[in-house]
Amino acid sequence: MAQSQANLIRSCSIWRALEVLGDEPTLLIVQSYWFGARRFDAFQRRTNLLKTVVSNRLQKLVAMGCFNKVQYQDRPARFEYRGTQKLFDVFKIALAMLYWEQNFGSNNKQLTVTLVHRTCGGPTRPAPVCKHCHAVIDARQIDWAEGPGVGYMLPSHTRRRRQSSAVRARVNRAMLLDDAIGILGDRSAVLILRALFTGLRKYKEIQEDSQLATNILAERLTLLAEDKVIEKTETPDGGARSVYKLTEKGIALYPILVLLMEWGDKYYASPEGPPLLLKHTPCGQKLEPVMLCSSCASPVEVGEIEFKLHEELLQPE
């Protein structure tokens, strides 16, 4: 990388989306909104976060244009939070996270959900598919090229330590999307995934692409391996250096990243256009992801899904 680009990473709409959505408390608050939370106390009860954290993230979501804060009572003054179109456009991302969680998340959960598609009346498990041919999106069937907005940007890396999935399973059994949120709420981990999805496999390649400090990179690689999202293997030529590759569980995260990229392209792309262009090779069309109802095979939109939450008492471990 040229000296003038030191500490910079490739411009990325996924990263720009995660600047808004990419930490665990924010994602938990957004999840709570889909389940009916509108007022501060409801967000705090559903997420079990500290009140100061809930207040901070709600203020951030208002400032970023995802929520409007609306007064509903004068004496005393009380407010509720109403989603904007910018938040409603996150709905597909949430459904894709749920699809991944139901296929690859831990089974030891206290909270589960059943979805009903109001349009057809049937139970549904919406899947992330290509808009043109309705094939489930698979990273191995995508061609990509640099777009007009390609360039470099300065990231602000998170410094906090992320829990492994085993720890999260013990602590957050009442959460619905805890495994997906644990990965996607960690921007450093997402940069590693981005590098792997673009064909970078060696430690040095991943470090240069992500510009992560070596201690953070090593920690995140270990955690992603513990989560069974990646695996470490020996180089094909039998050399001493190792390479990293995505597991099936890791590959299945790709549609979520594509939807994050689409959201970032819509709200945060540079004036020149998106940094990345994707083509779905089976049909040869531009990749446009939609979430398809499993009952009627039609795309589902925000407001068309009814959530039925199920909370079960689990025996202590």
PDB file of N, CA, C and O in Angstrom, residues 18 21-25 27 97 158 160 162 179-190 220:
ATOM      1  N   LEU A  18     -22.143   0.258   8.981  1.00  0.00           N
ATOM      2  CA  LEU A  18     -21.831  -0.156  10.342  1.00  0.00           C
ATOM      3  C   LEU A  18     -21.393   1.005  11.225  1.00  0.00           C
ATOM      4  O   LEU A  18     -21.427   0.892  12.449  1.00  0.00           O
ATOM      5  N   LEU A  21     -24.946   1.407  12.434  1.00  0.00           N
ATOM      6  CA  LEU A  21     -25.621   0.254  13.029  1.00  0.00           C
ATOM      7  C   LEU A  21     -24.684  -0.697  13.751  1.00  0.00           C
ATOM      8  O   LEU A  21     -25.152  -1.581  14.480  1.00  0.00           O
ATOM      9  N   GLY A  22     -23.387  -0.529  13.571  1.00  0.00           N
ATOM     10  CA  GLY A  22     -22.461  -1.609  13.890  1.00  0.00           C
ATOM     11  C   GLY A  22     -21.935  -1.677  15.295  1.00  0.00           C
ATOM     12  O   GLY A  22     -20.716  -1.734  15.496  1.00  0.00           O
ATOM     13  N   ASP A  23     -22.791  -1.647  16.297  1.00  0.00           N
ATOM     14  CA  ASP A  23     -22.371  -2.116  17.607  1.00  0.00           C
ATOM     15  C   ASP A  23     -23.557  -2.829  18.248  1.00  0.00           C
ATOM     16  O   ASP A  23     -24.711  -2.652  17.843  1.00  0.00           O
ATOM     17  N   GLU A  24     -23.275  -3.670  19.214  1.00  0.00           N
ATOM     18  CA  GLU A  24     -24.297  -4.559  19.754  1.00  0.00           C
ATOM     19  C   GLU A  24     -25.488  -3.809  20.366  1.00  0.00           C
ATOM     20  O   GLU A  24     -26.639  -4.160  20.078  1.00  0.00           O
ATOM     21  N   PRO A  25     -25.275  -2.782  21.200  1.00  0.00           N
ATOM     22  CA  PRO A  25     -26.438  -2.096  21.765  1.00  0.00           C
ATOM     23  C   PRO A  25     -27.360  -1.495  20.710  1.00  0.00           C
ATOM     24  O   PRO A  25     -28.589  -1.573  20.826  1.00  0.00           O
ATOM     25  N   LEU A  27     -27.815  -2.512  17.596  1.00  0.00           N
ATOM     26  CA  LEU A  27     -28.541  -3.588  16.931  1.00  0.00           C
ATOM     27  C   LEU A  27     -29.624  -4.170  17.832  1.00  0.00           C
ATOM     28  O   LEU A  27     -30.707  -4.537  17.357  1.00  0.00           O
ATOM     29  N   MET A  97     -30.611 -11.465   8.990  1.00  0.00           N
ATOM     30  CA  MET A  97     -29.945 -11.896  10.219  1.00  0.00           C
ATOM     31  C   MET A  97     -30.734 -13.009  10.894  1.00  0.00           C
ATOM     32  O   MET A  97     -30.153 -13.981  11.394  1.00  0.00           O
ATOM     33  N   THR A 158     -13.100  -0.261  16.511  1.00  0.00           N
ATOM     34  CA  THR A 158     -13.543  -0.489  17.884  1.00  0.00           C
ATOM     35  C   THR A 158     -12.400  -1.103  18.692  1.00  0.00           C
ATOM     36  O   THR A 158     -11.632  -1.912  18.180  1.00  0.00           O
ATOM     37  N   ARG A 160     -13.049  -2.423  21.911  1.00  0.00           N
ATOM     38  CA  ARG A 160     -13.575  -3.284  22.957  1.00  0.00           C
ATOM     39  C   ARG A 160     -13.359  -4.763  22.628  1.00  0.00           C
ATOM     40  O   ARG A 160     -13.211  -5.148  21.484  1.00  0.00           O
ATOM     41  N   ARG A 162     -14.636  -8.517  22.295  1.00  0.00           N
ATOM     42  CA  ARG A 162     -15.897  -9.186  21.987  1.00  0.00           C
ATOM     43  C   ARG A 162     -15.937 -10.552  22.634  1.00  0.00           C
ATOM     44  O   ARG A 162     -14.960 -11.293  22.641  1.00  0.00           O
ATOM     45  N   ASP A 179     -26.187 -14.332  18.242  1.00  0.00           N
ATOM     46  CA  ASP A 179     -25.001 -14.788  17.510  1.00  0.00           C
ATOM     47  C   ASP A 179     -24.688 -13.851  16.346  1.00  0.00           C
ATOM     48  O   ASP A 179     -23.536 -13.455  16.142  1.00  0.00           O
ATOM     49  N   ALA A 180     -25.706 -13.495  15.576  1.00  0.00           N
ATOM     50  CA  ALA A 180     -25.500 -12.586  14.446  1.00  0.00           C
ATOM     51  C   ALA A 180     -25.069 -11.209  14.926  1.00  0.00           C
ATOM     52  O   ALA A 180     -24.156 -10.590  14.355  1.00  0.00           O
ATOM     53  N   ILE A 181     -25.711 -10.715  15.988  1.00  0.00           N
ATOM     54  CA  ILE A 181     -25.355  -9.401  16.517  1.00  0.00           C
ATOM     55  C   ILE A 181     -23.933  -9.409  17.071  1.00  0.00           C
ATOM     56  O   ILE A 181     -23.188  -8.434  16.932  1.00  0.00           O
ATOM     57  N   GLY A 182     -23.527 -10.525  17.693  1.00  0.00           N
ATOM     58  CA  GLY A 182     -22.178 -10.620  18.229  1.00  0.00           C
ATOM     59  C   GLY A 182     -21.113 -10.474  17.156  1.00  0.00           C
ATOM     60  O   GLY A 182     -20.038  -9.922  17.403  1.00  0.00           O
ATOM     61  N   ILE A 183     -21.392 -10.957  15.944  1.00  0.00           N
ATOM     62  CA  ILE A 183     -20.424 -10.857  14.844  1.00  0.00           C
ATOM     63  C   ILE A 183     -20.552  -9.517  14.137  1.00  0.00           C
ATOM     64  O   ILE A 183     -19.570  -8.789  13.953  1.00  0.00           O
ATOM     65  N   LEU A 184     -21.763  -9.140  13.738  1.00  0.00           N
ATOM     66  CA  LEU A 184     -21.956  -7.936  12.945  1.00  0.00           C
ATOM     67  C   LEU A 184     -21.872  -6.669  13.783  1.00  0.00           C
ATOM     68  O   LEU A 184     -21.699  -5.577  13.232  1.00  0.00           O
ATOM     69  N   GLY A 185     -21.990  -6.815  15.114  1.00  0.00           N
ATOM     70  CA  GLY A 185     -21.797  -5.677  15.993  1.00  0.00           C
ATOM     71  C   GLY A 185     -20.347  -5.411  16.305  1.00  0.00           C
ATOM     72  O   GLY A 185     -20.024  -4.571  17.149  1.00  0.00           O
ATOM     73  N   ASP A 186     -19.447  -6.104  15.633  1.00  0.00           N
ATOM     74  CA  ASP A 186     -18.006  -5.947  15.825  1.00  0.00           C
ATOM     75  C   ASP A 186     -17.399  -5.575  14.475  1.00  0.00           C
ATOM     76  O   ASP A 186     -17.195  -6.427  13.617  1.00  0.00           O
ATOM     77  N   ARG A 187     -17.134  -4.296  14.283  1.00  0.00           N
ATOM     78  CA  ARG A 187     -16.689  -3.831  12.966  1.00  0.00           C
ATOM     79  C   ARG A 187     -15.331  -4.394  12.563  1.00  0.00           C
ATOM     80  O   ARG A 187     -15.051  -4.563  11.383  1.00  0.00           O
ATOM     81  N   SER A 188     -14.491  -4.678  13.546  1.00  0.00           N
ATOM     82  CA  SER A 188     -13.194  -5.278  13.212  1.00  0.00           C
ATOM     83  C   SER A 188     -13.386  -6.666  12.606  1.00  0.00           C
ATOM     84  O   SER A 188     -12.728  -7.034  11.622  1.00  0.00           O
ATOM     85  N   ALA A 189     -14.308  -7.446  13.178  1.00  0.00           N
ATOM     86  CA  ALA A 189     -14.591  -8.768  12.631  1.00  0.00           C
ATOM     87  C   ALA A 189     -15.160  -8.669  11.226  1.00  0.00           C
ATOM     88  O   ALA A 189     -14.839  -9.482  10.346  1.00  0.00           O
ATOM     89  N   VAL A 190     -15.993  -7.668  10.982  1.00  0.00           N
ATOM     90  CA  VAL A 190     -16.594  -7.512   9.654  1.00  0.00           C
ATOM     91  C   VAL A 190     -15.525  -7.160   8.617  1.00  0.00           C
ATOM     92  O   VAL A 190     -15.588  -7.618   7.475  1.00  0.00           O
ATOM     93  N   ARG A 220      -9.459 -11.224  16.966  1.00  0.00           N
ATOM     94  CA  ARG A 220     -10.683 -11.421  16.194  1.00  0.00           C
ATOM     95  C   ARG A 220     -10.623 -12.700  15.372  1.00  0.00           C
ATOM     96  O   ARG A 220     -11.621 -13.403  15.219  1.00  0.00           O
TER      97      ARG A 220
END
